[in-house]
PDB file of C-alpha atoms and ligand atoms in Angstrom:
ATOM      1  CA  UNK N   1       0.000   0.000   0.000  1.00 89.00           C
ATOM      2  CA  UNK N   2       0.999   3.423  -0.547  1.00 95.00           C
ATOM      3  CA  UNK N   3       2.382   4.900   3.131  1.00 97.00           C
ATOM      4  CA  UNK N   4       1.564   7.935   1.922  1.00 97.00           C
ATOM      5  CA  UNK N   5      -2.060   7.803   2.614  1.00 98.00           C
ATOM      6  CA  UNK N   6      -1.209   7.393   6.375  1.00 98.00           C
ATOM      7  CA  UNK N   7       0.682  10.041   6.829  1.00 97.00           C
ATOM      8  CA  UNK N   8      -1.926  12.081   5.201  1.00 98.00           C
ATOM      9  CA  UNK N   9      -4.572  10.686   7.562  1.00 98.00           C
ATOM     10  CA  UNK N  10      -2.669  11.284  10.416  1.00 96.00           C
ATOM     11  CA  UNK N  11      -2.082  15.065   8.824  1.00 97.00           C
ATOM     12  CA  UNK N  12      -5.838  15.291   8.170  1.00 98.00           C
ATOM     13  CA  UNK N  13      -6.302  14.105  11.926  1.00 97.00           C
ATOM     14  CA  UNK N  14      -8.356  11.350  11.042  1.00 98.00           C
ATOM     15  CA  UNK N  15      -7.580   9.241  13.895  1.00 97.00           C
ATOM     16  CA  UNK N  16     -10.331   6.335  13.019  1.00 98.00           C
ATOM     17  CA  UNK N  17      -8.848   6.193   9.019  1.00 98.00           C
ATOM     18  CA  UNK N  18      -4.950   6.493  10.402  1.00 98.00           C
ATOM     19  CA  UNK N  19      -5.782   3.425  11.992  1.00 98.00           C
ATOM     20  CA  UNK N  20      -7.415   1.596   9.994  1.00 98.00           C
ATOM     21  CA  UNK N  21      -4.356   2.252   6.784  1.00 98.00           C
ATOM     22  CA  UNK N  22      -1.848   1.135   9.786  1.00 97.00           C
ATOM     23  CA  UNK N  23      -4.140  -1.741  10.393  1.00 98.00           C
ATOM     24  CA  UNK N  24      -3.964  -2.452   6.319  1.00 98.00           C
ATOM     25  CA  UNK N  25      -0.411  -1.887   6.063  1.00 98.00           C
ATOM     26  CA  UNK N  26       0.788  -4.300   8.939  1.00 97.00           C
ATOM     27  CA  UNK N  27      -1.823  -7.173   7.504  1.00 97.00           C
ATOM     28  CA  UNK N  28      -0.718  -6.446   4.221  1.00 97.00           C
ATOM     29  CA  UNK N  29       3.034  -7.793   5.764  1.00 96.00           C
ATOM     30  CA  UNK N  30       4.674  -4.045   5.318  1.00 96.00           C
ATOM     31  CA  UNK N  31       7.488  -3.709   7.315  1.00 93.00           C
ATOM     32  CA  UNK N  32       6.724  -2.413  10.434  1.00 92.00           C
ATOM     33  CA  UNK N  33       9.498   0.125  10.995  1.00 89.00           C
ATOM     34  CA  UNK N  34       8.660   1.453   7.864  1.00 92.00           C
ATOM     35  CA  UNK N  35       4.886   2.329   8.691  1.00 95.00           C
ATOM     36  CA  UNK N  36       6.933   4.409  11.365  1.00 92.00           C
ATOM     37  CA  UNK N  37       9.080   6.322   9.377  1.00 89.00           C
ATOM     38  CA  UNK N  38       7.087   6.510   6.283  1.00 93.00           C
ATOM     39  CA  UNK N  39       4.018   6.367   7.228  1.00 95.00           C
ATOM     40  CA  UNK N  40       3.103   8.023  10.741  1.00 94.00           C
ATOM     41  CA  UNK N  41       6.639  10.431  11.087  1.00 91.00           C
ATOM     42  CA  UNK N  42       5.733  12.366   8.466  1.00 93.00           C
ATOM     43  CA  UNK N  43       2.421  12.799   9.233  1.00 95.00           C
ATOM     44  CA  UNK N  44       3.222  14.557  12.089  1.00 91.00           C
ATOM     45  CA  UNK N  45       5.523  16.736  10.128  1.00 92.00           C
ATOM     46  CA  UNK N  46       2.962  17.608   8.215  1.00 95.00           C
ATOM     47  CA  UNK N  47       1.063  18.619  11.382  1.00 94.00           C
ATOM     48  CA  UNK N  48       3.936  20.405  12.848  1.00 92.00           C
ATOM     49  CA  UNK N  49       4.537  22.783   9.401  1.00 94.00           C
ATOM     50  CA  UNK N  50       0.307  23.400   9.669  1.00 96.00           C
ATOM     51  CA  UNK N  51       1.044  24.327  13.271  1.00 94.00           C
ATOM     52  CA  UNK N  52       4.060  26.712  11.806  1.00 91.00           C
ATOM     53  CA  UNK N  53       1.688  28.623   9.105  1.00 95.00           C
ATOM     54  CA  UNK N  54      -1.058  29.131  11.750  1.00 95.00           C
ATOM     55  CA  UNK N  55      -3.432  26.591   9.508  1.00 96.00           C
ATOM     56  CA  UNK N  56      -3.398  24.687  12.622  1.00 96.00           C
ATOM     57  CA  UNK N  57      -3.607  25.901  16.347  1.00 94.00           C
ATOM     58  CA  UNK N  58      -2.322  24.056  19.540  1.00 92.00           C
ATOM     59  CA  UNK N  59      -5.820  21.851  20.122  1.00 94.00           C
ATOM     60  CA  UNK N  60      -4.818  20.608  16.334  1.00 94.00           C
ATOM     61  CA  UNK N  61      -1.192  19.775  17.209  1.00 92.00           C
ATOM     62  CA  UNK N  62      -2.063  18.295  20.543  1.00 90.00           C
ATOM     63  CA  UNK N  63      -4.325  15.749  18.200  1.00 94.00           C
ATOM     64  CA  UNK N  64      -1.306  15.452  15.906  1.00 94.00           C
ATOM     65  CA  UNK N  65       0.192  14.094  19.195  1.00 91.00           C
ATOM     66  CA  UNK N  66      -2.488  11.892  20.118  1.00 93.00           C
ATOM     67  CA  UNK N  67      -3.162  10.578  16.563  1.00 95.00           C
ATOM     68  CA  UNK N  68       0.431   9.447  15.782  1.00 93.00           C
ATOM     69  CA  UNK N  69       0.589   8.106  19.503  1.00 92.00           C
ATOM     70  CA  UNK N  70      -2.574   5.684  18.954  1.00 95.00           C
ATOM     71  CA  UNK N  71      -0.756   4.379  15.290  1.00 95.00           C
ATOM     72  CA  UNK N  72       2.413   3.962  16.845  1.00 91.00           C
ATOM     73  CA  UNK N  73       0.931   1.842  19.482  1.00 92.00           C
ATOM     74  CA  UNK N  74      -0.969  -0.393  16.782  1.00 96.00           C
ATOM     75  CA  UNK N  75       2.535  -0.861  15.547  1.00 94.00           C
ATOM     76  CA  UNK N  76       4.782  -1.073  18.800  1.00 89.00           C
ATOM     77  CA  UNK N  77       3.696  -5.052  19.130  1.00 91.00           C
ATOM     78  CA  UNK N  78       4.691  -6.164  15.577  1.00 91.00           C
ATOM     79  CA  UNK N  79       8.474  -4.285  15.659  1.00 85.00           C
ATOM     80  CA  UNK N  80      10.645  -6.984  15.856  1.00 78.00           C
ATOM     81  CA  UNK N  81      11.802  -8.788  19.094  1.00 68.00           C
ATOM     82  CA  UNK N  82      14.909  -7.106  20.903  1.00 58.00           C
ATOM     83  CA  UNK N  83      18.646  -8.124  21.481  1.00 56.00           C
ATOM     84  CA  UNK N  84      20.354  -9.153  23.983  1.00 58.00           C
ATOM     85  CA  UNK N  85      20.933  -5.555  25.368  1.00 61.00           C
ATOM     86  CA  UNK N  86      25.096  -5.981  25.410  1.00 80.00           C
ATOM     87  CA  UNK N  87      25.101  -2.759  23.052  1.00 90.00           C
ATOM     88  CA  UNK N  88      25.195  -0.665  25.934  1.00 94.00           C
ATOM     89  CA  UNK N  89      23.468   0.948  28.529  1.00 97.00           C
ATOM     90  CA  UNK N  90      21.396   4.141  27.875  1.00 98.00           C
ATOM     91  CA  UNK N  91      19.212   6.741  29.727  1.00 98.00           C
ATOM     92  CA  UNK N  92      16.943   8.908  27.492  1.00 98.00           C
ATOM     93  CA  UNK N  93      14.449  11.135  28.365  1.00 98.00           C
ATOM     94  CA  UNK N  94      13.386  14.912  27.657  1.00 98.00           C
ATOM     95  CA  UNK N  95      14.724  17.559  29.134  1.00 98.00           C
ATOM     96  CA  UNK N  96      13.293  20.236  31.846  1.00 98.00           C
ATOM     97  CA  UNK N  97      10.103  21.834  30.571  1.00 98.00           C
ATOM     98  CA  UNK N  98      10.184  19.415  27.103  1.00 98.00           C
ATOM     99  CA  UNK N  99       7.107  17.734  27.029  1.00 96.00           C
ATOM    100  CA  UNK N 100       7.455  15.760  23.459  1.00 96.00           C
ATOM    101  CA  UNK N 101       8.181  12.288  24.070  1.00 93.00           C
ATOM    102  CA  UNK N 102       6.891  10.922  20.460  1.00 91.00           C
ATOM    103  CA  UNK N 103      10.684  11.263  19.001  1.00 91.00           C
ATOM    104  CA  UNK N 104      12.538  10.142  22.266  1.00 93.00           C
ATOM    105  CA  UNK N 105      10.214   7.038  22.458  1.00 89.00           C
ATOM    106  CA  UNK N 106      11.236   6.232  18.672  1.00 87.00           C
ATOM    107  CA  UNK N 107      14.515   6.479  19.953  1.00 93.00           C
ATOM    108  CA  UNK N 108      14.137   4.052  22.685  1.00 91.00           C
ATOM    109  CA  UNK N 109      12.814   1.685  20.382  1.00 85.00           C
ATOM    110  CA  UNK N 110      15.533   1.723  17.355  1.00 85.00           C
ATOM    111  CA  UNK N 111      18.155   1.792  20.154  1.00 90.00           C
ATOM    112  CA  UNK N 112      16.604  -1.354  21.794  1.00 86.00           C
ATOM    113  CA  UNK N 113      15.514  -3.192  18.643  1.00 80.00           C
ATOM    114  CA  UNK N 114      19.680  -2.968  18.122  1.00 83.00           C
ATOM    115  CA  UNK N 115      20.592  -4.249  21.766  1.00 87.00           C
ATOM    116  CA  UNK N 116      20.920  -1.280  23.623  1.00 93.00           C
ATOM    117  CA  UNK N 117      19.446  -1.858  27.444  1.00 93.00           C
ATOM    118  CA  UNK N 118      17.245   1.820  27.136  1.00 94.00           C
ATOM    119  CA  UNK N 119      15.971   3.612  30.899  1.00 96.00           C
ATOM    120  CA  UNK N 120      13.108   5.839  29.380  1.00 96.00           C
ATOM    121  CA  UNK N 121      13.067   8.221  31.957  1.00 97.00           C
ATOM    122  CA  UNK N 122       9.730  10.950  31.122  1.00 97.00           C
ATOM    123  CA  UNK N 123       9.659  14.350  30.134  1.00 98.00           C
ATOM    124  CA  UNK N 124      10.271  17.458  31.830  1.00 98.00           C
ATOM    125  CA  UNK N 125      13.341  15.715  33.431  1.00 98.00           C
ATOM    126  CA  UNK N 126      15.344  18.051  35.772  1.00 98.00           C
ATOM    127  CA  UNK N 127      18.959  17.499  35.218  1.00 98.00           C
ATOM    128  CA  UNK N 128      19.971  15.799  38.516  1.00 98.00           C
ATOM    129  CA  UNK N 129      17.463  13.220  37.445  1.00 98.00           C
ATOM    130  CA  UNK N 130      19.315  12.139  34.596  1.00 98.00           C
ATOM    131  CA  UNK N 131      22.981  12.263  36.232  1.00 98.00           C
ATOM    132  CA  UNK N 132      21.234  10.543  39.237  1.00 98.00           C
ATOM    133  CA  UNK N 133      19.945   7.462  36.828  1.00 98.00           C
ATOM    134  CA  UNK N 134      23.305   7.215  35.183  1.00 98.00           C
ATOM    135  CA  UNK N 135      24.917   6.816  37.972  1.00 97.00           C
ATOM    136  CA  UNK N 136      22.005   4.105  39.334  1.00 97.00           C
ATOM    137  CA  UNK N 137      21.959   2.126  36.163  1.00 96.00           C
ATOM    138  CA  UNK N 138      25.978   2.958  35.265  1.00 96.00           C
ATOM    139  CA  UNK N 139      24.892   3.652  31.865  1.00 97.00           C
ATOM    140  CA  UNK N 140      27.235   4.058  29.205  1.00 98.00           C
ATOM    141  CA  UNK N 141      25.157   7.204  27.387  1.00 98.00           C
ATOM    142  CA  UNK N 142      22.906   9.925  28.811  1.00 98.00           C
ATOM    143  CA  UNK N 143      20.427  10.931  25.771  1.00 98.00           C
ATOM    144  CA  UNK N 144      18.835  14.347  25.790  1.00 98.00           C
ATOM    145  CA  UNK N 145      15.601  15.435  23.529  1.00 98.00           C
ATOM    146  CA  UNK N 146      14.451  18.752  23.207  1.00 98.00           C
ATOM    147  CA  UNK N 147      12.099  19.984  20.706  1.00 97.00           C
ATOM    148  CA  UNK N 148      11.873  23.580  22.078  1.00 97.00           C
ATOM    149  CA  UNK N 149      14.416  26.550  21.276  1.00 96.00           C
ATOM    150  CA  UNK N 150      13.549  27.553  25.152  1.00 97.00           C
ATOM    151  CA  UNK N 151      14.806  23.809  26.256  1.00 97.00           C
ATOM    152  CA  UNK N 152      18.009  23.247  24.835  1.00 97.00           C
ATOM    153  CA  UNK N 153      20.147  25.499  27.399  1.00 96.00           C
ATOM    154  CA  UNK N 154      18.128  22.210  29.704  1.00 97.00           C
ATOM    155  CA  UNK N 155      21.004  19.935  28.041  1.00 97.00           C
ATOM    156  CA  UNK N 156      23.823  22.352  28.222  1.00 96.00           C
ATOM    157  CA  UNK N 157      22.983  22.045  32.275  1.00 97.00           C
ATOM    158  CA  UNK N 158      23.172  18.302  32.685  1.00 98.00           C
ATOM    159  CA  UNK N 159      26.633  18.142  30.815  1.00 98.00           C
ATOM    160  CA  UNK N 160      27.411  21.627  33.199  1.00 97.00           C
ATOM    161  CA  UNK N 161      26.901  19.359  35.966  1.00 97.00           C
ATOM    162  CA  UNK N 162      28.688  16.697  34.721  1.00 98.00           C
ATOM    163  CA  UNK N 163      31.493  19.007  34.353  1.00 97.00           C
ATOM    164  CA  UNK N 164      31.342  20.369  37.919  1.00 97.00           C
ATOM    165  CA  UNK N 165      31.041  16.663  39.548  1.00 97.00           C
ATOM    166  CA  UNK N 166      33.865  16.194  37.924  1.00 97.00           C
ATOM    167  CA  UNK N 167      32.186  12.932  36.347  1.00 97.00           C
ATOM    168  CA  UNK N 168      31.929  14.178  32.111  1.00 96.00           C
ATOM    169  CA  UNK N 169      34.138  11.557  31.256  1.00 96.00           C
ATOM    170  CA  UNK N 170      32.341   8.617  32.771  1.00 97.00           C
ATOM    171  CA  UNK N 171      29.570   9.477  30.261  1.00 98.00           C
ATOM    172  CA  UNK N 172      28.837  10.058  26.959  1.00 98.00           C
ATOM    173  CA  UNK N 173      26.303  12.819  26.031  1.00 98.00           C
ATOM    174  CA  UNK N 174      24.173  12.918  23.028  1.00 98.00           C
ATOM    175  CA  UNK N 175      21.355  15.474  22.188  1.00 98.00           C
ATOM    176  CA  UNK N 176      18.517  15.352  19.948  1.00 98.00           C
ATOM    177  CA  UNK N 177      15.337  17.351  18.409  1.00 97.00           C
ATOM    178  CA  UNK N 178      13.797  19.191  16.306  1.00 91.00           C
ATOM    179  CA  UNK N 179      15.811  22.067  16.979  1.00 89.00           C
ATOM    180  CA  UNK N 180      18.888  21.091  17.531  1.00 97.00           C
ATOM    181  CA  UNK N 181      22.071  20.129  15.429  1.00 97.00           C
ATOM    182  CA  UNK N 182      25.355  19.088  15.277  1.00 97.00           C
ATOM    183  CA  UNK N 183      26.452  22.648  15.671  1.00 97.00           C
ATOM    184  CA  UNK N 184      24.781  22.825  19.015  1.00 97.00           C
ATOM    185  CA  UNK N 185      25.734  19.833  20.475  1.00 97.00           C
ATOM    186  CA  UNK N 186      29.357  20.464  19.600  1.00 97.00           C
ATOM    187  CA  UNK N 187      29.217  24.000  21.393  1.00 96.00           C
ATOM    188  CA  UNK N 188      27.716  23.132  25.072  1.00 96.00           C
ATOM    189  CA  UNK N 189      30.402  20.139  24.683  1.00 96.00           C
ATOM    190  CA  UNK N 190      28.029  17.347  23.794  1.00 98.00           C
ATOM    191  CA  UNK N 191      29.509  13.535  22.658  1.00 98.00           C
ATOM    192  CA  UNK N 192      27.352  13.294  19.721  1.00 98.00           C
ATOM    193  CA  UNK N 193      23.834  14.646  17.784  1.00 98.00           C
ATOM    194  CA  UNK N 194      21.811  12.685  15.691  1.00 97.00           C
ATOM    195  CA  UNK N 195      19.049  14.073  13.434  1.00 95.00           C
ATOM    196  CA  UNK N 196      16.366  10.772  13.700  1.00 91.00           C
ATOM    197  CA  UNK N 197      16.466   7.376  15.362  1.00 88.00           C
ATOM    198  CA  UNK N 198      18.343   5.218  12.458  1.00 85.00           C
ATOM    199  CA  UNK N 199      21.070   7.886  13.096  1.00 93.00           C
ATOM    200  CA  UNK N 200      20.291   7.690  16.632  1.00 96.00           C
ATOM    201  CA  UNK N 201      21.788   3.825  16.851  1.00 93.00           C
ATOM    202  CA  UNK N 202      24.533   4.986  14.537  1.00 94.00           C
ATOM    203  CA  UNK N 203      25.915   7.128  16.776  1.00 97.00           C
ATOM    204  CA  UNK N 204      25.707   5.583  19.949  1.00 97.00           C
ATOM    205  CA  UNK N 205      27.330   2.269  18.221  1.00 95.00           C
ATOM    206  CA  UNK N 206      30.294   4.495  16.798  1.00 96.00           C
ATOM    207  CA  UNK N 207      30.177   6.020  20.742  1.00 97.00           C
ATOM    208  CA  UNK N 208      30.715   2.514  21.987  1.00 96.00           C
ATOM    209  CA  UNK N 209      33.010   1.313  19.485  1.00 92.00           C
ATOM    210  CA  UNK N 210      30.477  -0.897  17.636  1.00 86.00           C
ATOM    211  CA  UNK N 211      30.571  -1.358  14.239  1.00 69.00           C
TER     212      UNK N 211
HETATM  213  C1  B12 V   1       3.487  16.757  18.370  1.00 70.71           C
HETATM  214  C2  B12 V   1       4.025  18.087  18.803  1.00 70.71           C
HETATM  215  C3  B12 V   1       3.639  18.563  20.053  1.00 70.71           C
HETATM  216  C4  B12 V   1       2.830  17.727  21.048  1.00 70.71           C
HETATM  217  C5  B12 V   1       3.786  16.690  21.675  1.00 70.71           C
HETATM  218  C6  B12 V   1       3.080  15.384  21.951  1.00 70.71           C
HETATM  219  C7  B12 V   1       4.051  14.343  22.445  1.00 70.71           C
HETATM  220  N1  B12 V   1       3.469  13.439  23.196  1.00 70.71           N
HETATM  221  O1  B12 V   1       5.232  14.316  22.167  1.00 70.71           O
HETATM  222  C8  B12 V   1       2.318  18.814  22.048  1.00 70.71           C
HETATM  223  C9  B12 V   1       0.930  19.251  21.641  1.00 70.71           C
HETATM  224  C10 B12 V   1       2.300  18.396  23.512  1.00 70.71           C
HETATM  225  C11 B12 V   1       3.277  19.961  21.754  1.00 70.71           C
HETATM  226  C12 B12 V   1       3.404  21.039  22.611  1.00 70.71           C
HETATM  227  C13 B12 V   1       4.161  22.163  22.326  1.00 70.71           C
HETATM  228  N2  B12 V   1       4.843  22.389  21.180  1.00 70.71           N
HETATM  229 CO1  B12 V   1       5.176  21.072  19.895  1.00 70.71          CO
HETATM  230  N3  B12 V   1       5.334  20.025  18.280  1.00 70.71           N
HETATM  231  C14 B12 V   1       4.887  18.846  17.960  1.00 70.71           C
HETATM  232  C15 B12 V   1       5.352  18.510  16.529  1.00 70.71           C
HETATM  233  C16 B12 V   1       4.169  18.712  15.563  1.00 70.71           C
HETATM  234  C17 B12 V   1       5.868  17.123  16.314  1.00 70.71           C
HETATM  235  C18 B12 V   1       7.012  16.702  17.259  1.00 70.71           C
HETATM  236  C19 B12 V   1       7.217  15.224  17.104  1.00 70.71           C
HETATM  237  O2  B12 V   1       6.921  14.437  17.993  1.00 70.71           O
HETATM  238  N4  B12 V   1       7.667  14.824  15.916  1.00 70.71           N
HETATM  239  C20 B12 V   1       7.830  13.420  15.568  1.00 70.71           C
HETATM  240  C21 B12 V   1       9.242  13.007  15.747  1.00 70.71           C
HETATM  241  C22 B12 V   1       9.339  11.525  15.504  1.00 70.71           C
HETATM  242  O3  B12 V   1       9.959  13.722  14.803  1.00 70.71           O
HETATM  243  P1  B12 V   1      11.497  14.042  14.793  1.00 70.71           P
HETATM  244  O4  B12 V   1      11.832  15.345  15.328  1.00 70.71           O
HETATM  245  O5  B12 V   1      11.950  13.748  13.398  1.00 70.71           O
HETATM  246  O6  B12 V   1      12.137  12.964  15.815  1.00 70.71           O
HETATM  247  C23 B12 V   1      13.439  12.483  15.630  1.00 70.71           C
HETATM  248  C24 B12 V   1      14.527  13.430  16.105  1.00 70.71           C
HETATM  249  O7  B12 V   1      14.026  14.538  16.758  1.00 70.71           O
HETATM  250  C25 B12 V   1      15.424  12.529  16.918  1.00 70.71           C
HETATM  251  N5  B12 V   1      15.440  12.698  18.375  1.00 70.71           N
HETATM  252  C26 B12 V   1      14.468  13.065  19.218  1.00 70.71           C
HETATM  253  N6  B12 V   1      14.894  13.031  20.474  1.00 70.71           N
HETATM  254  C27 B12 V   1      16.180  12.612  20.454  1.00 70.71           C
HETATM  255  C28 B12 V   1      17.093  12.410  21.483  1.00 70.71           C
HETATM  256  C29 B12 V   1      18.374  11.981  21.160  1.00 70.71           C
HETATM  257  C30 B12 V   1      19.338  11.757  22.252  1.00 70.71           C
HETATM  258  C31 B12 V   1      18.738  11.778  19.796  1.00 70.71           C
HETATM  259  C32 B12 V   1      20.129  11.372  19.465  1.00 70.71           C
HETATM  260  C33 B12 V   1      17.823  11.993  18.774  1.00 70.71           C
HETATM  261  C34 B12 V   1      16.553  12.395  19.098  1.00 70.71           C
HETATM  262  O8  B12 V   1      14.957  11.190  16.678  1.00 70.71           O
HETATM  263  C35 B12 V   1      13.553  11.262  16.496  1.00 70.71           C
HETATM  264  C36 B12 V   1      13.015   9.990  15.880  1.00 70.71           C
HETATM  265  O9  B12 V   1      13.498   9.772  14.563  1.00 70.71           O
HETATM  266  C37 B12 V   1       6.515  19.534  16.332  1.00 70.71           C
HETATM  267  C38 B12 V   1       6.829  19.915  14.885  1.00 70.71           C
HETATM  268  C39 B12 V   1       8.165  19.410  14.449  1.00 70.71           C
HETATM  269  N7  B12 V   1       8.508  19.746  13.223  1.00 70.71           N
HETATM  270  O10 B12 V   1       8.914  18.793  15.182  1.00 70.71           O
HETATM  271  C40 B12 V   1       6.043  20.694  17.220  1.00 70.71           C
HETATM  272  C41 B12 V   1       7.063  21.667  17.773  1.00 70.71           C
HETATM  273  C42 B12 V   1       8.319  20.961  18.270  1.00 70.71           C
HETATM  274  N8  B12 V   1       6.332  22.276  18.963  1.00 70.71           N
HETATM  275  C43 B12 V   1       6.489  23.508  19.043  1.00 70.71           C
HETATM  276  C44 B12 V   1       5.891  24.314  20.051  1.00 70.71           C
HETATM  277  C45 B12 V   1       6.075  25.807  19.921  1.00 70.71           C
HETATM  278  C46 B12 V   1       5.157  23.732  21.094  1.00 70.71           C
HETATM  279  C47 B12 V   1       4.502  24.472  22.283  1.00 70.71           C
HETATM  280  C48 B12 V   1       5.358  25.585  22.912  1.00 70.71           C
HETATM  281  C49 B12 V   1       3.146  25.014  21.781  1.00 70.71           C
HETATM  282  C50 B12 V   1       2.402  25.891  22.767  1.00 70.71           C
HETATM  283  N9  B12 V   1       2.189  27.105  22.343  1.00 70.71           N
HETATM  284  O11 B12 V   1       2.080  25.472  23.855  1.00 70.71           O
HETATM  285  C51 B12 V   1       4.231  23.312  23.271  1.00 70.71           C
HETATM  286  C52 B12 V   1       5.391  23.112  24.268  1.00 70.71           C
HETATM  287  C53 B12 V   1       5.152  22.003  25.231  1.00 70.71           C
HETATM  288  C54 B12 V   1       6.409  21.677  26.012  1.00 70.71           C
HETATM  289  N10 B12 V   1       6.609  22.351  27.126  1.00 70.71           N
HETATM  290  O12 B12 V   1       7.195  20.840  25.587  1.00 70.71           O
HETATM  291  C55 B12 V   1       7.434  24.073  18.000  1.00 70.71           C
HETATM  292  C56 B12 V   1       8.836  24.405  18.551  1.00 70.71           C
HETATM  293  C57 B12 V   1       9.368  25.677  17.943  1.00 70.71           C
HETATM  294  C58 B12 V   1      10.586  26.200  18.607  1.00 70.71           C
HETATM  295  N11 B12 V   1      11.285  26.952  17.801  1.00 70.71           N
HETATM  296  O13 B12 V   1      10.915  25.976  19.739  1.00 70.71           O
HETATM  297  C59 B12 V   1       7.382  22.956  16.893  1.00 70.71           C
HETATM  298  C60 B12 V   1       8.675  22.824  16.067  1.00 70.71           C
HETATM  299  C61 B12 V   1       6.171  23.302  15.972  1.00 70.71           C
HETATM  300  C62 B12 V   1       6.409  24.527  15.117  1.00 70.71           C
HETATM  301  N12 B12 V   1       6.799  24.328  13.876  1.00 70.71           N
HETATM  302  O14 B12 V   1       6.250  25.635  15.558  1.00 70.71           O
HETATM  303  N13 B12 V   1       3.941  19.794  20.579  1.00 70.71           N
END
């Protein structure tokens, strides 16, 4: 089937059609990572550029949100069983006063579909919280999303505080978002940025000398 016609459902906020094509898709054998990132990911792009020229307001992109959410979760079952999480330990979550978790959660789910052990840790996650789980779980990499211009000095803190414990180099830190980039992450001393999840498990392989 064409994936197309999900991710204009989901851009049309037609949660019953959505999932009924996801429904279609998965029984018609389509791979099920690729409903994700063909299918419902753009979608939401599409919701987030309406949101951007004012066609949409913020009761339309909170539906984006809950329309994607209800796919994914259709989906979630049929992605295929995960490793033996010996990748590497990671704890992801969003940052203080981030409340997107759709693109952290895709994340988690690419890392651990490629063996990473993943500690999803929320949103709006004050920066002590994830140095304090790190250090609990001895994680190898401390993942940061933020989607919001106003969140991203919320990463520069936890690697800050890294710094001041004197504890950066027990940890590798890798930001991602919407708005961020590699130019960011590279000035408030990040390990690593990666623009979507595929990249995601790139980088935190090359971070723990994976090939
Ligand atoms: C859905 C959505 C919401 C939902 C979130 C629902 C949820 N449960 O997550 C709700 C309605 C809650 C929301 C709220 C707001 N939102 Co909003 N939202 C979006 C939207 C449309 C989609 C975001 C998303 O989930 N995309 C899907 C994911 C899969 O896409 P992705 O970015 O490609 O994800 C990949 C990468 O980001 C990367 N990644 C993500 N995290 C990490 C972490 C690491 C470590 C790594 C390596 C990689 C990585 O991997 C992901 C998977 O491939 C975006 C538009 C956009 N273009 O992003 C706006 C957007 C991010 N929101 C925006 C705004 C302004 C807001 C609000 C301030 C609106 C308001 N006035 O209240 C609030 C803020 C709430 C808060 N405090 O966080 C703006 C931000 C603009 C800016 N310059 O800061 C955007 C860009 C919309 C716009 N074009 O204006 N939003």
């Amino acid at each position: 089937m064409d994936l197309n016609q999900i991710s204009q459902a989901v851009e049309e906020l037609e949660k019953d059609k959505a999932l009924s094509l996801v429904q279609q898709a998965l029984d018609e054998g389509v791979d099920p990572p690729e409903i994700i990132n063909s299918g419902i990911v753009p979608g939401l792009q599409g919701v987030g550029k309406k949101f951007e020229t004012e066609e949409y307001f913020l009761a339309e992109l909170m539906m984006g949100g809950k329309v994607s959410q209800a796919c994914m979760d259709l989906v979630e079952p049929h992605l295929p069983a995960t490793g033996s999480a010996s990748a590497g330990t990671v704890v992801l979550g969003a940052v203080e006063g981030d409340l997107h978790d759709i693109g952290y959660s895709l994340v988690a789910t690419q890392l651990e579909l490629n063996g990473f052990k993943v500690h999803k840790i929320g949103v709006n996650v004050p920066a002590m919280t994830f140095i304090d789980k790190a250090k609990e779980t001895s994680a190898d990499i401390i993942g940061l999303s933020a989607f919001l211009v106003t969140t991203i000095p919320n990463c520069n803190e936890v690697i800050d505080y890294l710094r001041d414990m004197g504890i950066k180099d027990k940890y590798k830190v890798i930001i991602g978002g919407t708005e961020t980039s590699q130019e960011k992450a590279v000035a408030m001393g990040a390990d690593g940025w990666a623009p979507n999840a595929v990249e995601a498990v790139k980088l935190c392989k090359g971070l723990m000398d994976i090939n």
